[in-house]
Tab-separated table of N, CA and C in Angstrom:
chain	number	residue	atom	x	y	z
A	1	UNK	N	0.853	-1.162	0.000
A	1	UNK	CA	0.000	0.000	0.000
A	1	UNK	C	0.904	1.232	0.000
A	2	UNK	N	0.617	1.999	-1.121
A	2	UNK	CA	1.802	3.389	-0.821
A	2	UNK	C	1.398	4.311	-0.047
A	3	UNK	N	-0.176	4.456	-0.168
A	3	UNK	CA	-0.755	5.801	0.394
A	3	UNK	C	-0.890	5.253	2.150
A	4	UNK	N	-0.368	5.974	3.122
A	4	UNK	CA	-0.783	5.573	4.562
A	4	UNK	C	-2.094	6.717	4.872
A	5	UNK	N	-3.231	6.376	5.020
A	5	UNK	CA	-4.096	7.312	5.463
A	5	UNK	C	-3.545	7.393	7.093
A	6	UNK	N	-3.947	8.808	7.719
A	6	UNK	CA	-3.734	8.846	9.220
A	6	UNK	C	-4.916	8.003	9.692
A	7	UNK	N	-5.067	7.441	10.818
A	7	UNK	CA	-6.181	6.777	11.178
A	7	UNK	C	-6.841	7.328	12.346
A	8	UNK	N	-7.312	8.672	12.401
A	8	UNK	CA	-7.281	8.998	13.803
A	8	UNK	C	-8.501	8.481	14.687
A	9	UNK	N	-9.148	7.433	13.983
A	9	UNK	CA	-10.561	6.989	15.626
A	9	UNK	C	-9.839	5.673	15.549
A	10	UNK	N	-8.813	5.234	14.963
A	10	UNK	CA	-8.495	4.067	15.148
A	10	UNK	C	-9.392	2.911	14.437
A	11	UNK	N	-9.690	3.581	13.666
A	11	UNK	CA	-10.716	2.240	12.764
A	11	UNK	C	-10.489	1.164	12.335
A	12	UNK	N	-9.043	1.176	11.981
A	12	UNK	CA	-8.672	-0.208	11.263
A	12	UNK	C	-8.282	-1.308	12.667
A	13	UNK	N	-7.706	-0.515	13.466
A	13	UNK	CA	-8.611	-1.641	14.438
A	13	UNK	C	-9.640	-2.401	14.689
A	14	UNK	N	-10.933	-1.514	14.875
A	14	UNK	CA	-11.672	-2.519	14.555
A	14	UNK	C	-12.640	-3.465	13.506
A	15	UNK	N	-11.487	-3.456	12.334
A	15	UNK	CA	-11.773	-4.771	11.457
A	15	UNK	C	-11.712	-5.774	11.522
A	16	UNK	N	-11.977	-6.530	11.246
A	16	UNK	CA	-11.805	-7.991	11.131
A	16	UNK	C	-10.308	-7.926	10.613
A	17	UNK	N	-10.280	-9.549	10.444
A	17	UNK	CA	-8.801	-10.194	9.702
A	17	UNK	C	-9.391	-10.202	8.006
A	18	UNK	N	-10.569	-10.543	7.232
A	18	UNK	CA	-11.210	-10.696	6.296
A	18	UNK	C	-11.451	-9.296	5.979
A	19	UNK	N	-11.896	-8.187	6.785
A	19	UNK	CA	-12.005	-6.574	6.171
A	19	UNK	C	-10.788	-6.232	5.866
A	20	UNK	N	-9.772	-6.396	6.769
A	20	UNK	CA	-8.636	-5.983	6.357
A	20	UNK	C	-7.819	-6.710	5.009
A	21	UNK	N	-8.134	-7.702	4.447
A	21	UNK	CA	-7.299	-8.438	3.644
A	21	UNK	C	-8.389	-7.871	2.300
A	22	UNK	N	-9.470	-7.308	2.595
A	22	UNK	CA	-10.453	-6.813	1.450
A	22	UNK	C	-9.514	-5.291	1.465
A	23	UNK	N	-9.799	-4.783	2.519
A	23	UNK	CA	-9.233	-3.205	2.423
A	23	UNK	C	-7.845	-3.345	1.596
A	24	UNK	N	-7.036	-4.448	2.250
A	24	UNK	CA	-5.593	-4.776	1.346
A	24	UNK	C	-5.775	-4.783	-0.189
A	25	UNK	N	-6.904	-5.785	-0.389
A	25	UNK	CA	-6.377	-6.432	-1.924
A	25	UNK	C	-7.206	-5.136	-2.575
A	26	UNK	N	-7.893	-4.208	-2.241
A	26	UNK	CA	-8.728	-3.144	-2.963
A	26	UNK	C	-7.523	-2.364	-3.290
A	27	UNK	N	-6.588	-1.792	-2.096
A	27	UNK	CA	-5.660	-0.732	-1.824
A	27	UNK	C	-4.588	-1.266	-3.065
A	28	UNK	N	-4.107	-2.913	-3.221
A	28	UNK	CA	-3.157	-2.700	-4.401
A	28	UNK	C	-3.696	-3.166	-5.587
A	29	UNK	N	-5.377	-3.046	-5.880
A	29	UNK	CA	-5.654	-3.143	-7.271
A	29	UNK	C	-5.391	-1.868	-7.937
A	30	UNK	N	-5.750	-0.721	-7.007
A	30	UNK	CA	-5.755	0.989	-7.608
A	30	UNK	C	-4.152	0.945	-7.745
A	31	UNK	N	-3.288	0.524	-6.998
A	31	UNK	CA	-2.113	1.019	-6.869
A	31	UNK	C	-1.449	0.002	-8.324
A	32	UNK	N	-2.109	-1.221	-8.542
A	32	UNK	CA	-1.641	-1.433	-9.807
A	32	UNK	C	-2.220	-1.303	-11.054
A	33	UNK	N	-3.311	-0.839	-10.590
A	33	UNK	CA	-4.511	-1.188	-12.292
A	33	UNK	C	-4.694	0.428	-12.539
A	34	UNK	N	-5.249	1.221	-11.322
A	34	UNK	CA	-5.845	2.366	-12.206
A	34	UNK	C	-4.605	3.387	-11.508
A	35	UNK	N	-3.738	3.504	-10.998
A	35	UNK	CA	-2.827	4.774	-10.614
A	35	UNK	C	-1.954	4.770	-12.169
A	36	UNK	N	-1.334	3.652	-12.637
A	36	UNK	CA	-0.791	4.026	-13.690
A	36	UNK	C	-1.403	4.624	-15.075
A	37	UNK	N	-2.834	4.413	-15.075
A	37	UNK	CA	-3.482	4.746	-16.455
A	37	UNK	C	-4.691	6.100	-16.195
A	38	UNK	N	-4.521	6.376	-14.717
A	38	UNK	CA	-5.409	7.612	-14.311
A	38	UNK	C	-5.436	8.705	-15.164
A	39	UNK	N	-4.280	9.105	-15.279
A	39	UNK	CA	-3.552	10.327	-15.734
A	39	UNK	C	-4.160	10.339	-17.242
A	40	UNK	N	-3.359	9.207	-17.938
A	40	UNK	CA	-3.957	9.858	-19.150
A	40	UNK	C	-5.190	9.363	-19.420
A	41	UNK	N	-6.625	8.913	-18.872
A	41	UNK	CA	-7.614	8.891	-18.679
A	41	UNK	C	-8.526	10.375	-18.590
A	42	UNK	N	-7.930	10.877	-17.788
A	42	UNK	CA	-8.083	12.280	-17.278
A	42	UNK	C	-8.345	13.139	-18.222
A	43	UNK	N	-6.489	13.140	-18.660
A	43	UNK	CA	-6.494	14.142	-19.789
A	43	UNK	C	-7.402	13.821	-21.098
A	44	UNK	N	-7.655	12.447	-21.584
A	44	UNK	CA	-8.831	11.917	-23.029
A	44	UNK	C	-9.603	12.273	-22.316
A	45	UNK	N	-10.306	12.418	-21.492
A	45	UNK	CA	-11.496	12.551	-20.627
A	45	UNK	C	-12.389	11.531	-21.075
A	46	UNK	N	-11.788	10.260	-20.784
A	46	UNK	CA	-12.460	8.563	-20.893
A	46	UNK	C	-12.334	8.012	-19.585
């Protein structure tokens, strides 16, 4: 995960072991599928 959000109520505490491995595998689909092709998405405006 690159981005660290601050966590300030402490939330990710109380997840599960299964929320957290969802929150995981969500956090490096963006970080591999859509952060690299955002940009020029943007700019085609597609």
């Amino acid at each position: 995960m690159s981005f660290q959000p601050v966590d300030y109520y402490n939330v990710y505490d109380l997840l599960t072991e299964e929320e957290k491995l969802v929150r995981e595998t969500v956090s490096d689909f963006v970080d591999n599928e859509v952060l690299p092709i955002i940009e020029k998405h943007y700019q085609a405006g597609t």
